[in-house]
Coordinates of C-alpha atoms in Angstrom, one line a residue:
Chain A
X1 CA 19.8 -13.2 25.4
X2 CA 21.3 -9.9 27.5
X3 CA 18.7 -8.4 28.9
X4 CA 18.2 -4.7 27.7
X5 CA 15.7 -2.1 28.7
X6 CA 12.6 -1.2 26.5
X7 CA 14.3 2.3 26.0
X8 CA 17.6 1.2 24.7
X9 CA 15.7 -1.9 22.8
X10 CA 13.4 1.3 21.6
X11 CA 16.3 3.1 20.5
X12 CA 17.9 0.0 18.6
X13 CA 14.5 -0.6 17.0
X14 CA 13.9 2.8 15.8
X15 CA 17.9 3.0 14.3
X16 CA 17.5 0.0 12.4
X17 CA 13.9 1.4 11.2
X18 CA 15.2 4.7 10.3
X19 CA 18.7 2.9 8.2
X20 CA 16.1 0.4 6.2
X21 CA 13.7 3.6 5.3
X22 CA 16.6 5.8 4.2
X23 CA 18.8 2.6 2.2
X24 CA 16.6 0.3 1.4
X25 CA 17.1 -3.4 3.5
X26 CA 19.8 -5.3 1.6
X27 CA 21.8 -1.7 1.5
X28 CA 22.0 -1.6 5.2
X29 CA 24.4 -3.2 6.7
X30 CA 25.2 -4.3 10.4
X31 CA 28.3 -2.3 10.7
X32 CA 25.6 1.0 9.8
X33 CA 23.2 -0.5 12.6
X34 CA 25.7 -0.9 15.2
X35 CA 27.3 2.7 14.0
X36 CA 24.0 4.9 14.4
X37 CA 22.5 3.0 17.4
X38 CA 25.8 3.2 19.5
X39 CA 26.3 -0.6 19.8
X40 CA 28.4 -3.1 18.5
X41 CA 28.0 -5.7 15.6
X42 CA 28.6 -8.6 18.2
X43 CA 25.9 -7.4 20.3
X44 CA 23.0 -6.7 17.6
X45 CA 24.5 -10.4 16.4
X46 CA 23.8 -11.8 19.6
X47 CA 21.0 -10.3 20.4
X48 CA 19.1 -10.9 17.2
X49 CA 21.5 -13.3 15.0
X50 CA 21.0 -11.8 12.0
X51 CA 19.8 -8.5 10.4
X52 CA 17.1 -10.0 9.2
X53 CA 15.8 -11.2 12.3
X54 CA 16.4 -7.6 13.9
X55 CA 14.6 -5.8 11.0
X56 CA 11.6 -8.3 11.6
X57 CA 11.6 -7.2 15.2
X58 CA 12.0 -3.8 14.9
X59 CA 9.0 -4.1 12.6
X60 CA 7.0 -6.1 15.2
X61 CA 7.7 -3.9 18.1
X62 CA 5.6 -1.4 16.6
X63 CA 2.8 -3.9 15.0
X64 CA -0.8 -3.1 17.0
X65 CA -1.5 -6.6 18.9
X66 CA -0.5 -6.0 22.1
X67 CA -0.2 -9.2 24.4
X68 CA -4.0 -9.4 25.7
X69 CA -7.2 -8.6 23.3
X70 CA -9.1 -5.5 24.1
X71 CA -12.7 -6.5 25.0
X72 CA -14.2 -3.2 25.3
X73 CA -17.8 -4.6 24.4
X74 CA -18.2 -3.4 20.6
X75 CA -16.0 -4.1 17.8
X76 CA -16.0 0.0 17.4
X77 CA -14.7 0.1 21.1
X78 CA -12.3 -2.8 20.0
X79 CA -10.7 -1.1 17.0
X80 CA -10.4 1.7 18.2
X81 CA -8.3 0.4 21.2
X82 CA -5.6 -1.4 18.6
X83 CA -5.3 1.3 16.6
X84 CA -5.1 4.1 18.8
X85 CA -2.6 2.4 20.8
X86 CA -0.8 1.7 18.0
X87 CA -0.1 5.3 17.2
X88 CA 1.4 6.1 20.7
X89 CA 4.2 3.1 20.4
X90 CA 5.4 3.3 17.6
X91 CA 7.7 6.1 15.3
X92 CA 8.5 4.4 11.8
X93 CA 9.7 7.0 9.3
X94 CA 7.3 7.1 6.3
X95 CA 9.4 5.6 3.8
X96 CA 9.2 2.3 5.7
X97 CA 6.3 0.6 3.9
X98 CA 7.7 1.2 0.8
X99 CA 11.2 0.0 2.1
X100 CA 9.5 -3.0 3.3
X101 CA 7.2 -3.9 0.9
X102 CA 10.2 -3.7 -1.9
X103 CA 12.6 -6.1 0.7
X104 CA 9.6 -8.4 0.8
X105 CA 9.5 -8.7 -2.8
X106 CA 13.0 -9.4 -3.2
X107 CA 13.4 -11.5 -0.6
X108 CA 10.5 -14.1 0.5
X109 CA 12.5 -15.4 3.7
X110 CA 11.9 -11.8 4.8
X111 CA 8.5 -12.0 3.3
X112 CA 7.7 -15.0 5.6
X113 CA 9.0 -13.1 8.6
X114 CA 6.9 -10.2 8.2
X115 CA 4.1 -12.5 7.4
X116 CA 4.2 -14.6 10.2
X117 CA 5.6 -12.3 13.0
X118 CA 3.8 -9.5 11.9
X119 CA 0.8 -9.6 9.6
X120 CA -0.8 -12.7 11.3
X121 CA -0.9 -11.9 14.2
X122 CA -2.6 -8.7 13.5
X123 CA -4.7 -10.4 10.9
X124 CA -5.4 -12.8 14.1
X125 CA -6.5 -10.1 16.3
X126 CA -8.9 -8.8 14.0
X127 CA -10.7 -12.1 13.0
X128 CA -11.1 -12.7 16.9
X129 CA -12.6 -8.7 17.0
X130 CA -14.9 -10.0 14.1
X131 CA -15.8 -13.3 15.6
X132 CA -17.0 -11.6 18.7
X133 CA -19.1 -9.0 16.8
X134 CA -20.4 -11.7 15.0
X135 CA -21.6 -13.8 18.6
X136 CA -22.6 -10.3 19.8
X137 CA -25.1 -9.6 17.2
X138 CA -23.8 -6.6 15.7
X139 CA -22.1 -7.9 12.2
X140 CA -23.6 -10.4 10.0
X141 CA -22.2 -13.6 9.9
X142 CA -22.9 -14.0 6.0
X143 CA -21.8 -10.2 5.9
X144 CA -20.0 -9.7 2.2
X145 CA -17.5 -7.0 3.3
X146 CA -16.0 -9.4 6.0
X147 CA -13.6 -11.4 3.7
X148 CA -11.8 -7.6 3.1
X149 CA -11.9 -6.2 6.4
X150 CA -7.9 -7.3 6.8
X151 CA -7.0 -5.4 3.3
X152 CA -9.2 -2.3 4.8
X153 CA -7.7 -1.7 8.1
X154 CA -4.1 -2.3 7.1
X155 CA -4.8 0.3 3.9
X156 CA -4.8 3.5 5.5
X157 CA -1.3 2.5 6.7
X158 CA 0.3 1.8 3.3
X159 CA -1.9 4.4 1.0
X160 CA -2.7 7.9 3.5
X161 CA 1.2 9.0 2.8
X162 CA 2.6 7.0 0.1
X163 CA 0.0 7.7 -2.9
X164 CA -2.1 10.7 -1.4
X165 CA 1.3 12.7 -0.2
X166 CA -0.6 14.0 2.8
X167 CA 1.2 13.9 6.3
X168 CA 0.4 11.0 8.5
X169 CA -2.8 12.0 11.2
X170 CA -3.0 9.8 14.1
X171 CA -7.1 10.5 14.1
X172 CA -7.1 9.2 10.7
X173 CA -7.5 6.0 11.0
X174 CA -10.1 6.5 13.8
X175 CA -12.6 8.4 11.5
X176 CA -11.7 5.6 8.8
X177 CA -13.0 3.1 11.1
X178 CA -16.0 5.4 12.0
X179 CA -16.4 5.8 8.4
X180 CA -15.8 2.8 6.0
X181 CA -15.1 0.0 7.9
X182 CA -18.0 -0.6 10.6
X183 CA -20.3 0.8 7.9
X184 CA -19.0 -1.4 5.7
X185 CA -19.5 -4.3 8.3
X186 CA -23.3 -2.9 8.5
X187 CA -22.6 -1.1 12.1
X188 CA -23.9 2.7 11.5
Chain B
X1 CA 8.2 13.8 -31.7
X2 CA 8.6 10.2 -33.7
X3 CA 5.3 8.4 -34.1
X4 CA 5.7 4.6 -32.5
X5 CA 3.3 2.3 -32.7
X6 CA 0.9 1.1 -29.8
X7 CA 2.1 -2.5 -29.4
X8 CA 6.0 -0.6 -29.6
X9 CA 5.3 1.9 -27.1
X10 CA 3.4 -1.4 -25.0
X11 CA 6.7 -2.4 -25.5
X12 CA 8.8 0.2 -24.2
X13 CA 6.6 1.3 -21.4
X14 CA 6.5 -2.9 -20.2
X15 CA 10.5 -3.0 -20.4
X16 CA 10.5 0.0 -18.3
X17 CA 8.3 -1.2 -15.6
X18 CA 10.2 -4.5 -15.2
X19 CA 13.4 -3.0 -14.8
X20 CA 12.6 -0.3 -12.3
X21 CA 10.4 -3.1 -10.4
X22 CA 13.7 -5.4 -10.7
X23 CA 16.1 -2.6 -9.8
X24 CA 14.6 0.7 -8.2
X25 CA 14.2 3.5 -10.3
X26 CA 17.3 4.9 -9.0
X27 CA 19.1 2.2 -9.6
X28 CA 17.9 1.9 -13.3
X29 CA 20.2 3.4 -16.7
X30 CA 18.8 4.8 -19.9
X31 CA 20.9 2.8 -21.0
X32 CA 19.7 -0.3 -20.1
X33 CA 16.1 0.3 -20.5
X34 CA 17.8 1.0 -24.3
X35 CA 19.2 -2.6 -23.6
X36 CA 16.4 -4.3 -22.4
X37 CA 13.7 -3.0 -25.5
X38 CA 16.2 -3.2 -28.0
X39 CA 16.1 0.5 -28.3
X40 CA 18.5 3.2 -28.4
X41 CA 19.2 6.0 -25.5
X42 CA 18.8 8.6 -28.2
X43 CA 15.6 7.2 -29.4
X44 CA 14.2 7.3 -25.7
X45 CA 15.5 10.4 -24.8
X46 CA 14.2 12.4 -27.6
X47 CA 10.8 10.5 -26.9
X48 CA 10.7 11.1 -23.3
X49 CA 13.4 13.6 -22.5
X50 CA 14.0 11.8 -19.2
X51 CA 14.4 8.6 -17.0
X52 CA 11.7 9.9 -15.0
X53 CA 9.4 11.1 -18.0
X54 CA 9.4 7.7 -19.3
X55 CA 8.9 5.7 -16.4
X56 CA 6.1 8.3 -15.5
X57 CA 4.8 7.6 -18.7
X58 CA 4.9 3.9 -18.5
X59 CA 2.8 3.8 -15.3
X60 CA 0.5 5.9 -16.9
X61 CA 0.0 3.9 -20.1
X62 CA -1.2 1.4 -17.1
X63 CA -3.6 3.3 -15.3
X64 CA -7.5 3.1 -15.5
X65 CA -8.5 6.5 -16.5
X66 CA -9.7 5.9 -20.4
X67 CA -10.5 9.1 -21.8
X68 CA -14.0 9.2 -22.2
X69 CA -15.8 7.9 -18.7
X70 CA -18.2 5.3 -19.0
X71 CA -21.6 6.2 -17.5
X72 CA -23.3 3.3 -17.6
X73 CA -26.3 4.5 -14.8
X74 CA -25.1 3.5 -11.6
X75 CA -22.1 3.6 -9.4
X76 CA -21.3 0.2 -9.6
X77 CA -21.4 -0.1 -13.1
X78 CA -19.2 2.5 -13.9
X79 CA -16.7 0.9 -11.2
X80 CA -16.7 -2.2 -12.5
X81 CA -16.0 -0.3 -16.1
X82 CA -13.0 1.6 -14.7
X83 CA -11.1 -0.9 -12.6
X84 CA -12.5 -4.1 -14.6
X85 CA -11.0 -2.2 -18.2
X86 CA -7.5 -1.7 -15.9
X87 CA -6.7 -5.2 -15.9
X88 CA -7.3 -5.7 -19.6
X89 CA -4.2 -2.8 -20.6
X90 CA -1.4 -3.3 -18.3
X91 CA 0.7 -6.1 -17.1
X92 CA 2.6 -4.6 -14.1
X93 CA 5.3 -6.7 -12.7
X94 CA 3.9 -7.1 -8.7
X95 CA 7.3 -5.7 -7.3
X96 CA 6.5 -2.2 -9.3
X97 CA 4.2 -1.1 -6.7
X98 CA 7.0 -1.0 -4.0
X99 CA 9.5 0.5 -6.2
X100 CA 7.4 3.2 -6.9
X101 CA 6.4 3.7 -3.3
X102 CA 10.2 4.0 -2.9
X103 CA 11.1 5.7 -5.6
X104 CA 8.4 8.2 -4.2
X105 CA 9.6 8.8 -0.9
X106 CA 13.0 9.5 -2.7
X107 CA 12.4 11.9 -5.0
X108 CA 9.8 14.7 -4.8
X109 CA 10.0 15.7 -8.5
X110 CA 9.3 11.6 -8.8
X111 CA 6.3 11.8 -6.7
X112 CA 4.7 14.9 -7.7
X113 CA 4.6 13.8 -12.0
X114 CA 2.9 10.4 -10.2
X115 CA 0.2 12.3 -8.4
X116 CA -0.2 15.0 -11.3
X117 CA -0.2 12.4 -14.0
X118 CA -1.9 9.5 -12.1
X119 CA -3.3 9.8 -9.2
X120 CA -4.6 13.2 -9.5
X121 CA -6.3 12.1 -12.5
X122 CA -7.8 8.1 -11.0
X123 CA -8.8 10.4 -8.2
X124 CA -10.9 13.1 -10.3
X125 CA -12.7 10.2 -12.4
X126 CA -13.6 8.4 -9.2
X127 CA -15.1 12.1 -7.5
X128 CA -17.0 12.3 -11.0
X129 CA -18.6 8.7 -10.3
X130 CA -19.5 9.6 -6.9
X131 CA -20.9 12.8 -8.0
X132 CA -23.0 11.2 -10.5
X133 CA -24.1 8.4 -7.7
X134 CA -24.9 11.6 -5.3
X135 CA -27.1 13.2 -8.7
X136 CA -29.0 10.2 -9.1
X137 CA -29.9 9.3 -5.6
X138 CA -27.6 6.1 -5.3
X139 CA -25.7 7.6 -2.4
X140 CA -26.2 10.2 0.1
X141 CA -24.4 13.6 -0.8
X142 CA -23.5 13.2 3.4
X143 CA -22.3 9.8 3.8
X144 CA -19.0 9.2 6.0
X145 CA -17.4 7.2 3.6
X146 CA -17.3 9.4 0.4
X147 CA -14.0 10.8 2.0
X148 CA -12.0 7.6 2.3
X149 CA -13.1 6.1 -1.3
X150 CA -9.7 6.6 -2.8
X151 CA -7.9 4.7 -0.4
X152 CA -10.0 2.0 -0.8
X153 CA -10.0 1.7 -4.3
X154 CA -6.1 2.1 -4.6
X155 CA -5.8 -0.4 -1.2
X156 CA -6.2 -3.7 -3.3
X157 CA -3.7 -2.7 -5.8
X158 CA -1.0 -1.9 -3.5
X159 CA -1.7 -4.2 -0.5
X160 CA -3.2 -7.6 -1.9
X161 CA -0.3 -8.5 -3.4
X162 CA 2.6 -6.8 -0.9
X163 CA 1.7 -7.8 2.0
X164 CA -1.2 -11.0 2.1
X165 CA 1.3 -12.5 -0.2
X166 CA -2.0 -13.8 -2.3
X167 CA -1.4 -13.4 -6.6
X168 CA -3.0 -11.3 -7.9
X169 CA -6.7 -12.2 -9.2
X170 CA -8.4 -10.2 -11.4
X171 CA -11.8 -10.8 -10.0
X172 CA -10.3 -9.6 -6.8
X173 CA -11.1 -6.1 -7.0
X174 CA -14.7 -6.6 -8.8
X175 CA -16.2 -8.9 -5.7
X176 CA -14.3 -6.4 -3.1
X177 CA -16.2 -3.5 -4.9
X178 CA -19.4 -5.5 -4.5
X179 CA -18.8 -6.9 -1.1
X180 CA -16.7 -3.5 0.8
X181 CA -16.7 -0.6 -1.2
X182 CA -20.6 -0.1 -2.5
X183 CA -22.2 -0.9 1.1
X184 CA -19.5 1.2 3.0
X185 CA -21.6 4.0 0.3
X186 CA -24.8 2.5 1.4
X187 CA -25.7 0.6 -1.6
X188 CA -26.4 -3.1 -1.1

């Protein structure tokens, strides 16, 4: 695989996400992605192999799963580190979530890839944080909110803009973690 | 406006939602809706005026806002009544949420109509329940989770299936209300 600079990769990923957000995954062609990102279709296929793989890597590039899990000593600190980081690294068009959900429904292979490459690792990271919090005695091991923590931490990304019409605000998720997520887990 | 039976209306709404879920709002034509629901395009236009209005009414028909707000004497009871009711009345294709979010992004008039006709009334109803709970002393008026209650109550409908791949389970929302929503509001 040819080495590309991180900046160049970032441009390619951003261009791919923009096109999928605008046109839908099924409708976008590799020709359009090549044109929009000033690359060649041959390069895109050599590097990623398929439109599906390029799209999933583009999404994964923005997912909040750095290779080393932060260990800040508290669940609040770990979650803030994870979700604040996310804001810095990605620029995702607001239409992207709807387009991705839609594409996942229509394309089982894509759905599987998004779950394996993005949602699974995010959930694993959240599970690690919750286990640590239980070990520290911050959260009761039988706390009834635990099964819903994945859902609740994904919710603001998907729902806030799409259904409420609110502009995305990077501080929103941090306020939401403090105001709702931690209290639900018994941390006040 | 011609009177249709509730059963007939239900068939028309279900057929409309099915087609939008399958093809996307933009791609569906009134001809297709007429054919799929064994009605005539003239009837559809006479009754609803536009594809947008027909789609929004189809969605609204499944929204959990009965005309009389239940008053069960507890927030738990009110929420269970509201969200359990929803399960009984509607049959919504799982692709519908993604298709709706996508269409709302691409069509500002549709987004406005969905917010005014569906999301607004649902949120108003939830606000009423929370105000009652504060008046009863169940929830503190300055509880930090209150601003996020709309988001959190919509989340399982949008997220559970789309992002986790779990099959929708009607008991899920009720367990989620007990396990996460009420504890976040300080009700245990």
